[in-house]
XYZ file of C-alpha atoms in Angstrom:
559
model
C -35.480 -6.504 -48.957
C -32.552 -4.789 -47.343
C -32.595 -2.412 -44.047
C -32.896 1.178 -46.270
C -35.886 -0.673 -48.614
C -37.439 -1.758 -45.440
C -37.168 1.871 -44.013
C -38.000 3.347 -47.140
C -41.680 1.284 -46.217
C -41.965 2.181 -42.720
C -41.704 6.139 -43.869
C -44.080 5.495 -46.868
C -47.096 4.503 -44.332
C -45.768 7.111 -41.781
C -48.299 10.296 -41.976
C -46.648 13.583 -40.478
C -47.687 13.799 -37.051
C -49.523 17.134 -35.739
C -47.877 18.787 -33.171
C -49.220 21.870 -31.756
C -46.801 24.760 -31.170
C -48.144 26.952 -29.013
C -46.614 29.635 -26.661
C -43.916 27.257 -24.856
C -42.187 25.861 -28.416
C -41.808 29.546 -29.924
C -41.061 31.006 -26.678
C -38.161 28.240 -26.440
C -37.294 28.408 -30.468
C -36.958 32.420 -29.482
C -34.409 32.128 -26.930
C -32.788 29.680 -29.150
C -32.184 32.184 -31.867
C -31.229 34.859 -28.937
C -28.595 32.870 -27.035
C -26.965 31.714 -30.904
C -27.020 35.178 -31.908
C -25.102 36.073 -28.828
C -22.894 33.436 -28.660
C -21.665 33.799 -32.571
C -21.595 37.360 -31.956
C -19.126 37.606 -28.940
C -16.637 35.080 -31.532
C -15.873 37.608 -33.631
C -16.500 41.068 -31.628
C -12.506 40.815 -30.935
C -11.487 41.321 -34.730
C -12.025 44.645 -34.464
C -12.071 45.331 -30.838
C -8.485 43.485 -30.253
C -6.294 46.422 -31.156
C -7.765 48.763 -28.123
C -7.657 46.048 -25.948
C -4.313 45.524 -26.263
C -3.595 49.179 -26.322
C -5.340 49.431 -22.602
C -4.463 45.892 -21.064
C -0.915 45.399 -22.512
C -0.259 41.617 -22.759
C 2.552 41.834 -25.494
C 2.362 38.276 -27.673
C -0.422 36.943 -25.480
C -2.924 38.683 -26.982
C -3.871 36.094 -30.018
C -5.763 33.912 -27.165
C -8.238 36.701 -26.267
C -9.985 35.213 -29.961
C -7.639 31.377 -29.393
C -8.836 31.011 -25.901
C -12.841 31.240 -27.259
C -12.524 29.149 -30.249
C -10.438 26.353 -28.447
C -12.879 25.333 -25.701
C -15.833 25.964 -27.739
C -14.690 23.395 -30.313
C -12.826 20.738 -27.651
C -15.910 20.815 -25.398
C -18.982 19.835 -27.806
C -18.979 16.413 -27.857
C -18.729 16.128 -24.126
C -21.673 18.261 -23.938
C -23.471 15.881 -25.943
C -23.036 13.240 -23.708
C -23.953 15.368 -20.814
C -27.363 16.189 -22.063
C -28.011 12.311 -22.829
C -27.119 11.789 -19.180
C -28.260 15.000 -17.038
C -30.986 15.949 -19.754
C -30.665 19.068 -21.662
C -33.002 22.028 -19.689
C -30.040 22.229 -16.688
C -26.631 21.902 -19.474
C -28.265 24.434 -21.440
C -29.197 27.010 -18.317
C -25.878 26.524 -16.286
C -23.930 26.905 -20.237
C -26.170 30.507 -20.801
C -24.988 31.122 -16.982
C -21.217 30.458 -17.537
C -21.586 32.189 -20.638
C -23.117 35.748 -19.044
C -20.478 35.526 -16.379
C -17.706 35.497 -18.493
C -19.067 37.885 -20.379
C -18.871 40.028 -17.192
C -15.298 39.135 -16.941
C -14.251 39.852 -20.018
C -15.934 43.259 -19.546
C -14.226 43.850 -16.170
C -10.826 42.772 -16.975
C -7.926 44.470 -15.666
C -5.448 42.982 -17.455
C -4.468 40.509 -20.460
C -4.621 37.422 -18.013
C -7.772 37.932 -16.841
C -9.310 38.391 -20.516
C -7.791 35.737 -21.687
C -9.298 33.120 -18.797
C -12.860 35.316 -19.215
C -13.022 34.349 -22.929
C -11.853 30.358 -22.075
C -14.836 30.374 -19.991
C -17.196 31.930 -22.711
C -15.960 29.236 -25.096
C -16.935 26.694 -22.316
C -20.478 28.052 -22.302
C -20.720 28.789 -25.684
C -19.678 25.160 -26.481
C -22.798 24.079 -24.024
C -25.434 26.535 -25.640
C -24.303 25.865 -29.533
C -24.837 21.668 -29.134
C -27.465 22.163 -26.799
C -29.469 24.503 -29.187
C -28.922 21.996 -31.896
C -29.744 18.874 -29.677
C -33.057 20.614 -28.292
C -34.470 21.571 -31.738
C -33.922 17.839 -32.689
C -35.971 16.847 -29.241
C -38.837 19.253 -30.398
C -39.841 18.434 -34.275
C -39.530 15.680 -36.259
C -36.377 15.089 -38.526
C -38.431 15.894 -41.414
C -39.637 19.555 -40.599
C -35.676 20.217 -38.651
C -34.499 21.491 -41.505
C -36.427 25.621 -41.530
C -36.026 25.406 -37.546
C -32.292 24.336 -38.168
C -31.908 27.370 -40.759
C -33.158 29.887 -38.241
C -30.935 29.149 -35.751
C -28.320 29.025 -37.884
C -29.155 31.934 -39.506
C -28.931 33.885 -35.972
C -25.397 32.481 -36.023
C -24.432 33.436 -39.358
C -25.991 37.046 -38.953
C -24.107 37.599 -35.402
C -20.485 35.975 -36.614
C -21.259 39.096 -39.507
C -22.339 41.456 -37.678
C -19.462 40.851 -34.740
C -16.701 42.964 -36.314
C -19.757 45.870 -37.315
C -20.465 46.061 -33.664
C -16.938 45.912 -32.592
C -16.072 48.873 -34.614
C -18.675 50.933 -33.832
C -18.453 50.124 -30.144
C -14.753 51.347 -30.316
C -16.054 54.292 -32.115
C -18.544 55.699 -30.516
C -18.137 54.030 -26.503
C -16.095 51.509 -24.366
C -14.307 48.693 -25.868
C -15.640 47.152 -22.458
C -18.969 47.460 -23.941
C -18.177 44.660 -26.813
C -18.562 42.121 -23.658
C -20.987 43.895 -21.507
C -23.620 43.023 -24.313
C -23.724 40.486 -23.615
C -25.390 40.562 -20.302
C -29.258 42.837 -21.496
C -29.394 40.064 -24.035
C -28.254 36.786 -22.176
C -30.086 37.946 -19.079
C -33.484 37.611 -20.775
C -32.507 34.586 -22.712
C -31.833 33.079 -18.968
C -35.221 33.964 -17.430
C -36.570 32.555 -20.686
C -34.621 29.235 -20.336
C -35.667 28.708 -16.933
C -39.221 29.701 -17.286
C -40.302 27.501 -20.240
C -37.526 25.018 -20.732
C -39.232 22.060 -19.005
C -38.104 19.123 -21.081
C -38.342 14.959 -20.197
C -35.370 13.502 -19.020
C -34.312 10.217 -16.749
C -35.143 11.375 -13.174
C -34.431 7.468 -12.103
C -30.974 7.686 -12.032
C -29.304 8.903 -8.487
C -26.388 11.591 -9.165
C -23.572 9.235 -8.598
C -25.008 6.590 -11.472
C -24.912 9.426 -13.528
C -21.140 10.396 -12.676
C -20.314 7.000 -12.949
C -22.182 7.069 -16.590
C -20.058 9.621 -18.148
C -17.088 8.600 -20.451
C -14.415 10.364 -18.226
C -11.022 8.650 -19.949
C -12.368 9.337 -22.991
C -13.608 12.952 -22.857
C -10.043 13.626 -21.382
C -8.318 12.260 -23.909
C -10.155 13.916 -27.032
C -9.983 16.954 -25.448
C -6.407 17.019 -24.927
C -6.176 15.718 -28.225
C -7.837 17.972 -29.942
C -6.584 21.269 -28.363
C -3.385 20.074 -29.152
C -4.660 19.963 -33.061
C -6.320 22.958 -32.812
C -3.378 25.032 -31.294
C -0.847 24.083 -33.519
C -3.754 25.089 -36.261
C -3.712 28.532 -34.751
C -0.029 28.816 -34.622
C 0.495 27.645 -38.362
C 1.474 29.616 -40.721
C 0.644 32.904 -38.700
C 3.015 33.026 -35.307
C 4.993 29.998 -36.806
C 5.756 28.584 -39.752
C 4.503 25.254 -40.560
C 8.134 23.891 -40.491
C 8.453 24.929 -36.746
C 8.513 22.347 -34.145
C 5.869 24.626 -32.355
C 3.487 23.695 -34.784
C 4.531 20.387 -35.283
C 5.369 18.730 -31.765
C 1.171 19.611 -30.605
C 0.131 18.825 -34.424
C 1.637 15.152 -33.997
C 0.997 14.986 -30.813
C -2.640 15.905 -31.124
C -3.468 13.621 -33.920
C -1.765 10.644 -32.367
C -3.628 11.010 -29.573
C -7.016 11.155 -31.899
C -6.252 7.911 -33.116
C -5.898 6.139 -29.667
C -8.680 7.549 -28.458
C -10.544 6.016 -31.160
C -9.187 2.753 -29.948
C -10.170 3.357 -26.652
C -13.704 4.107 -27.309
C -13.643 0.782 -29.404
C -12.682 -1.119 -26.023
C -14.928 -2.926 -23.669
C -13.379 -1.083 -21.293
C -15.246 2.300 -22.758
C -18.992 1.238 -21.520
C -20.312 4.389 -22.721
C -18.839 5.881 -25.388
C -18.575 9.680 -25.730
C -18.813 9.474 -29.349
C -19.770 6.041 -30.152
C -18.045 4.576 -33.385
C -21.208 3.619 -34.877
C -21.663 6.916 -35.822
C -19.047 6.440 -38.509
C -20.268 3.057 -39.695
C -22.046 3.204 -42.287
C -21.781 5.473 -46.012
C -24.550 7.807 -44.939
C -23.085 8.843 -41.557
C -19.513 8.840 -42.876
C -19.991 10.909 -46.027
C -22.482 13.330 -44.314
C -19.657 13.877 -41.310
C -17.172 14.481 -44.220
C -19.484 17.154 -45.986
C -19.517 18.877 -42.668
C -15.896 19.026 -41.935
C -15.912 20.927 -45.721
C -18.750 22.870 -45.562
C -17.039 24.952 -42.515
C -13.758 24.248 -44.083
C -14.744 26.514 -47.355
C -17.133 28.294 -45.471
C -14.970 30.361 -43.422
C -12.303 30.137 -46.133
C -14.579 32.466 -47.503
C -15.510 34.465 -44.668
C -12.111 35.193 -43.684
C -10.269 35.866 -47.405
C -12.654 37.897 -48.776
C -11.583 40.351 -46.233
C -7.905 39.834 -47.429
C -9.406 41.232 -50.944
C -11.035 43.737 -49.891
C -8.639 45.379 -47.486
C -5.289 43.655 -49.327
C -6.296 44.426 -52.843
C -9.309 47.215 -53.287
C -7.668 49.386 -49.757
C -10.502 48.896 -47.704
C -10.338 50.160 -44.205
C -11.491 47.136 -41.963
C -15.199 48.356 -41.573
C -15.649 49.286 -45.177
C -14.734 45.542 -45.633
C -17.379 44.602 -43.217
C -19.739 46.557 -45.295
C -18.621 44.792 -48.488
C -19.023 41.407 -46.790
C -22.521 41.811 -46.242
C -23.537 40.334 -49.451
C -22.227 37.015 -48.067
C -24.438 37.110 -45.132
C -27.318 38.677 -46.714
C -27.722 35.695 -49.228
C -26.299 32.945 -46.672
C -29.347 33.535 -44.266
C -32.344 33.580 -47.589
C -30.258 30.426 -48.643
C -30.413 28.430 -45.407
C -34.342 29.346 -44.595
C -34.602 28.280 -48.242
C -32.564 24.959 -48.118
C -34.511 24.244 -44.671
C -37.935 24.712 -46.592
C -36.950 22.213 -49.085
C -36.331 19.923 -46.846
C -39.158 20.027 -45.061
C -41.399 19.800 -48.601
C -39.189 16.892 -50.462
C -37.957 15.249 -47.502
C -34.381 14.825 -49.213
C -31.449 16.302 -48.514
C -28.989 14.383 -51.409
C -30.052 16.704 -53.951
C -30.137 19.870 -51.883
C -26.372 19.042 -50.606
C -25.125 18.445 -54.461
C -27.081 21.945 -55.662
C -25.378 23.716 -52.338
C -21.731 22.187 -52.989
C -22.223 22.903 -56.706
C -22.468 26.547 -56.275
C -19.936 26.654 -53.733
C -17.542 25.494 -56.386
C -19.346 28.138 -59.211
C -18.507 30.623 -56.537
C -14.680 30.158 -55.780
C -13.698 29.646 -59.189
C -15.708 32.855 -59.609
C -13.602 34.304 -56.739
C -10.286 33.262 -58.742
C -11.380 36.154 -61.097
C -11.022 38.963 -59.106
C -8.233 41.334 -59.015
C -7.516 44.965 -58.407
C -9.935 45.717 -61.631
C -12.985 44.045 -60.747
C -15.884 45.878 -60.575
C -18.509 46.050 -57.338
C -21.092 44.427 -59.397
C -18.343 41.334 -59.559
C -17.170 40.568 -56.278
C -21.132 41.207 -54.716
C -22.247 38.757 -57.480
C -19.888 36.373 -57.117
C -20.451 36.135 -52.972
C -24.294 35.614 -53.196
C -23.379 32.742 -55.456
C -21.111 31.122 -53.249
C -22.933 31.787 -49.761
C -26.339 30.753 -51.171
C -24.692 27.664 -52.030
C -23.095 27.827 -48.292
C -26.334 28.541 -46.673
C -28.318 25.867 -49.148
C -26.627 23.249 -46.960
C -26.795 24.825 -43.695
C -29.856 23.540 -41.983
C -29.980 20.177 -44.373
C -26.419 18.599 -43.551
C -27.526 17.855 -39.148
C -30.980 16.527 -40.248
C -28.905 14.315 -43.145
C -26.542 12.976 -40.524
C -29.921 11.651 -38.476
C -31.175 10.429 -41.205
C -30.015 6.591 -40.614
C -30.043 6.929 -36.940
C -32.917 6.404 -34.180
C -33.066 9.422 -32.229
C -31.535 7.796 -29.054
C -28.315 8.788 -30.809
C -29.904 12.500 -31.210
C -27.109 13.791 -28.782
C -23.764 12.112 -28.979
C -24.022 12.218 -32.781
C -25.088 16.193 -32.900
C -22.050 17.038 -30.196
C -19.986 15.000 -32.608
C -21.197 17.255 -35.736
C -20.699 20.494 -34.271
C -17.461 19.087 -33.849
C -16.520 18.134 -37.229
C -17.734 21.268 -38.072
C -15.643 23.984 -35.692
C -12.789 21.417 -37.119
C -13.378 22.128 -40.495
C -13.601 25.847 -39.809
C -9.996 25.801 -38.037
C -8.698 23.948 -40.555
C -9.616 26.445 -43.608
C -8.216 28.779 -41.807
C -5.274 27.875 -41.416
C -4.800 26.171 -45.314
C -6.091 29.333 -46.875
C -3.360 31.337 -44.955
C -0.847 28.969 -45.776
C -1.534 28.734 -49.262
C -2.052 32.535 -49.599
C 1.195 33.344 -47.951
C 3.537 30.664 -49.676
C 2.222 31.838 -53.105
C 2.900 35.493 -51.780
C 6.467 34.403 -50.612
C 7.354 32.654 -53.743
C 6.097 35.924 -55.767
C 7.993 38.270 -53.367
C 11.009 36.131 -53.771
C 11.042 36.463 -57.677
C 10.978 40.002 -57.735
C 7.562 41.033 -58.130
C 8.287 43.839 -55.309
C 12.187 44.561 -56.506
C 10.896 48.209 -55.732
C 11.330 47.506 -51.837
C 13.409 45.063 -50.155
C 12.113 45.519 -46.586
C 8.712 44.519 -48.100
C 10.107 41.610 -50.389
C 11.885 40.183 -47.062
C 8.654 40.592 -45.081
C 6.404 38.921 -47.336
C 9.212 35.793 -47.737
C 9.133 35.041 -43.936
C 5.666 34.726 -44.248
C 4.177 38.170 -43.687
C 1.744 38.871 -46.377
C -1.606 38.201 -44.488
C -0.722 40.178 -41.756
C 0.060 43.219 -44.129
C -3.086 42.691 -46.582
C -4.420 45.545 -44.869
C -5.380 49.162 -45.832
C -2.843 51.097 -43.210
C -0.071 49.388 -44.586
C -0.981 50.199 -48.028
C -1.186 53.565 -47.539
C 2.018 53.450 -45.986
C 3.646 52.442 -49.494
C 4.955 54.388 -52.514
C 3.014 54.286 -54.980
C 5.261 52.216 -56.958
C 5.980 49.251 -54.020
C 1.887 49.354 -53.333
C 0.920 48.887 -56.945
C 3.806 45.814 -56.864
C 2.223 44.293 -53.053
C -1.163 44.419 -54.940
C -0.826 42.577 -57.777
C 1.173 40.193 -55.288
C -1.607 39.851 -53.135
C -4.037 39.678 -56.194
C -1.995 36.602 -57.327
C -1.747 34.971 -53.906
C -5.462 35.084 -53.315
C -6.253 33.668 -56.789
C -4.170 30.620 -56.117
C -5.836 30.509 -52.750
C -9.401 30.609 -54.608
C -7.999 28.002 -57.018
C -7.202 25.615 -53.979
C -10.963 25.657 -52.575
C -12.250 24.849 -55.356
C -10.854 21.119 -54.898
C -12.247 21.106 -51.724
C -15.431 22.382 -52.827
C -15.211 19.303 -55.680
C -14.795 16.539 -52.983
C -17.522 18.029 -51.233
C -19.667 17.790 -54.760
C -18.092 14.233 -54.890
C -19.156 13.309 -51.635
C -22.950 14.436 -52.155
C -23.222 12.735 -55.721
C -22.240 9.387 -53.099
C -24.432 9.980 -50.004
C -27.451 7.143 -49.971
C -30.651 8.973 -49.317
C -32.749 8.168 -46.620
C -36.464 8.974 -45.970
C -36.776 11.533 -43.196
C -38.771 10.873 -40.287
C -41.837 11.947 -39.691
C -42.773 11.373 -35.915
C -40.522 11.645 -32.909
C -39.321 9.191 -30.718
C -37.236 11.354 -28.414
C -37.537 11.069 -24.550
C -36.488 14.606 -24.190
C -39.581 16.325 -25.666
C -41.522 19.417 -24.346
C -43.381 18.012 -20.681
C -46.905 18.434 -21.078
C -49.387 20.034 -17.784
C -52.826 18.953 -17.831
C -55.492 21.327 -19.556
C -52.956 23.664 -21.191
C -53.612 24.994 -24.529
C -50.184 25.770 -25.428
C -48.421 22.907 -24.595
C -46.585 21.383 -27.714
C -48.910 17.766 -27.740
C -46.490 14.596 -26.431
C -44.465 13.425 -29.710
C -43.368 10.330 -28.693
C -45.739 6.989 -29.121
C -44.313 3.613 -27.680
C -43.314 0.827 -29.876
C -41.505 3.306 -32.378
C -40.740 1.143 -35.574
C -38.271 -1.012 -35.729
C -36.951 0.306 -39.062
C -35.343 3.315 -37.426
C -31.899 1.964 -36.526
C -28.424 2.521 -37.782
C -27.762 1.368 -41.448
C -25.002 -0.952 -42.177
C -24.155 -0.062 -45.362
């Protein structure tokens, strides 16, 4: 009888255990929600809001890092934060993240110039980093792996719902107030969330260890190294194809270095000299764990591919003004959200995720080639249709792809491996980015520089040095003849087809990958030392989820 068979036996005899969740867990599960919402939300406030600022602060070129600055230490910093809650325990990360988070916030708000925004929105990447993992990490400490999946879809449902509702807010913020305001938000709703954190965040944790073992505990080299690493990756991904062309040693001197240094500091965190690994390469030994890491890195690959082209279409191709195309995006969150609660209820009644995950990837593909379809003809009924198909497939495998990724593990790896998935994730999510823009300007160039716009050569030139996602917007439309703009649509019709055309294959690997992954029976009990602390003769204390002597089938698979 192999290891899975032998697991398969221990979760067989396993009977769910009760857990009551009284005022504490939904009082903790609420400020979850709150600080995501907030945290996805102040991502993508700038989309709109950037233009004013600029206008007010100046900064000339500098002012692509007011949204770079946020999405670079947010993505660098969560698998460091996963080792930090496995060695400080996750109630003080999480607070002193929420608190780094509110202050820059304030920053942000106050800033007097382009400098100071810039280092106020590093600093709310740092703390959004903390709270994102840490959300993710604590909902794993609280409920067993197989109910995670609906408390994993609300969470990221509040995240899904704020990145949408981000460029809403900023544009009626500019509208109607204080482009300040877009930041200063932050502080009614993250001040609460605080208070909350503090007052019924009381979690286990090691209290043995003195302050300098737990210094002396923390992967230093390592963290260092991936970090530098990968914000060299991720800001020659930024650069690419947008302020640079991929040809441009800009892009290519932090690319190379970047991913050179991602493969030595794999080696050094398979050294004896690495004691404690930041991200432990375990976590990538086995079929389960690989493939589920894999679907990951896609799912936010051709998630925001989505997220950010359908925009393109909208404003490039049907002349929307940017918040009518936030108003014709809504379909995508308004079916992502129903999809993830329902892929996280599924979960929690058939305890398998393989399944879910093929459905989900399935109808991501149905939904791009779908996308491929539209042009400057397509009727509403089209492109709404065809995004509930493809985000219901997106939010399908929301809340099932973390709990899929535990799946083979004991929950001792709960941390490191969830810092490492948010990871992969963010990673994925950069790198769609920037291959959808690449793809949708080199098709545009090659178009331009046939003579598909021979009415207008300052256009045609334009769109050959790369210009055409920058001008897939309504203003510059309008600017046109009617001639040249009936010529830059149909360009930018074609463009985003071959674009669509591209994620599908991407989509396919991801269907590939889920027809592969081994299933695993989900847990039913917890054996986390970082569950809710319990105080004598309270009623609405969450009941202690961890017995001794947890069974010795739950450890990582070699497969």
């Amino acid at each position: 009888m192999d290891s899975v068979d032998k697991l398969e036996e221990v979760a067989s005899k396993e009977t769910l255990q009760q857990t009551r969740k009284g005022l504490r867990f939904w009082a903790i599960m609420v400020v979850l929600a709150l600080t995501s919402l907030l945290t996805s939300l102040e991502a993508t406030v700038t989309s709109t809001v950037l233009p004013v600022i600029v206008a007010d602060l100046g900064g000339g070129d500098n002012y692509i890092w007011v949204a770079n600055a946020y999405f670079l230490t947010m993505a660098a910093l969560q698998p460091m934060f996963g080792q930090l809650a496995n060695v400080f325990g996750r109630r003080w990360p999480i607070i002193l993240s929420t608190v780094a988070f509110v202050f820059a916030s304030g920053i942000c708000g106050g800033a007097s110039n382009m400098a100071m925004m810039i280092a106020g929105r590093a600093i709310q990447g740092v703390g959004g980093s903390g709270v994102g993992v840490l959300c993710e990490i604590i909902i794993c400490d609280l409920v067993p792996l197989r109910e995670r999946g609906l408390y994993m879809a609300i969470v990221f449902g509040m995240v899904s719902l704020g990145a949408a509702l981000g460029p809403l807010f900023g544009g009626l913020i500019v509208s109607y107030s204080n482009w300040r305001w877009a930041f200063y938000m932050a502080l009614p709703i993250g001040g609460p969330a605080l208070v909350l954190l503090v007052v019924f965040l009381h979690v286990k944790y090691d209290k043995s260890m003195t302050l300098a073992t737990k210094l002396s505990s923390l992967d230093w080299l390592g963290n260092a190294v991936f970090i530098g690493a990968s914000t060299s990756v991720l800001i020659a991904l930024s650069w690419a194809g947008g302020e640079y062309p991929w040809s441009s040693y800009k892009v290519l001197v932090p690319l190379i270095i970047g991913m050179v240094s991602l493969v030595g500091f794999v080696a050094l965190e398979a050294t004896p000299f690495t004691a404690n690994p930041m991200m432990p390469l375990h976590l990538f030994a086995n079929r389960i764990t690989a493939a589920v890491f894999l679907l990951t890195f896609l799912h936010g690959l051709v998630t925001m591919w989505a997220f950010y082209f359908l925009p393109v279409y909208f404003q490039g191709v049907l002349n929307a003004t940017p918040y009518r195309s936030g108003i014709m995006l809504l379909p995508t969150i308004l079916s992502l959200v129903p999809g993830a609660i329902i892929g996280g209820v599924l979960l929690t009644k058939l305890g398998r995720y393989k399944p879910i995950l093929f459905v989900a990837f399935a109808l991501i593909v149905v939904g791009f080639g779908l996308f491929s379809l539209l042009d400057q003809n397509s009727s509403t009924g089209a492109w709404v249709a065809f995004q509930i198909i493809e985000s219901f497939g997106a939010g399908l495998a929301l809340p099932v792809l973390l709990p899929a990724l535990l799946a083979p593990m004991t929950d001792k790896d709960t941390a490191v491996a969830t810092g490492t998935w948010a990871f992969m994730r963010s990673f994925g999510v950069t790198w769609g980015v920037a291959i959808a823009g690449t793809i949708f300007s080199n098709r545009a160039a090659q178009l331009a520089g046939s003579g598909a716009i021979g009415s207008n050569a300052t256009v045609t030139a334009q769109f050959m040095a790369g210009g055409a996602y920058q001008d897939a917007t309504a203003n510059f439309l309008d600017s046109l003849s009617p001639q040249t703009r009936a010529q830059v649509v149909a360009v930018q019709s074609i463009a985003l087809q071959r674009s669509w055309q591209v994620a599908i294959a991407f989509g396919g690997l991801g269907v590939i990958a889920a027809a592969v992954v081994k299933e695993v029976p989900l847990r039913k009990e917890l054996d986390s030392d970082f569950g809710i602390t319990e105080k004598d003769n309270s009623n609405d204390e969450m009941a202690e989820t961890t017995e001794k002597g947890a069974p010795s089938g739950h450890t990582v698979i070699s497969t």
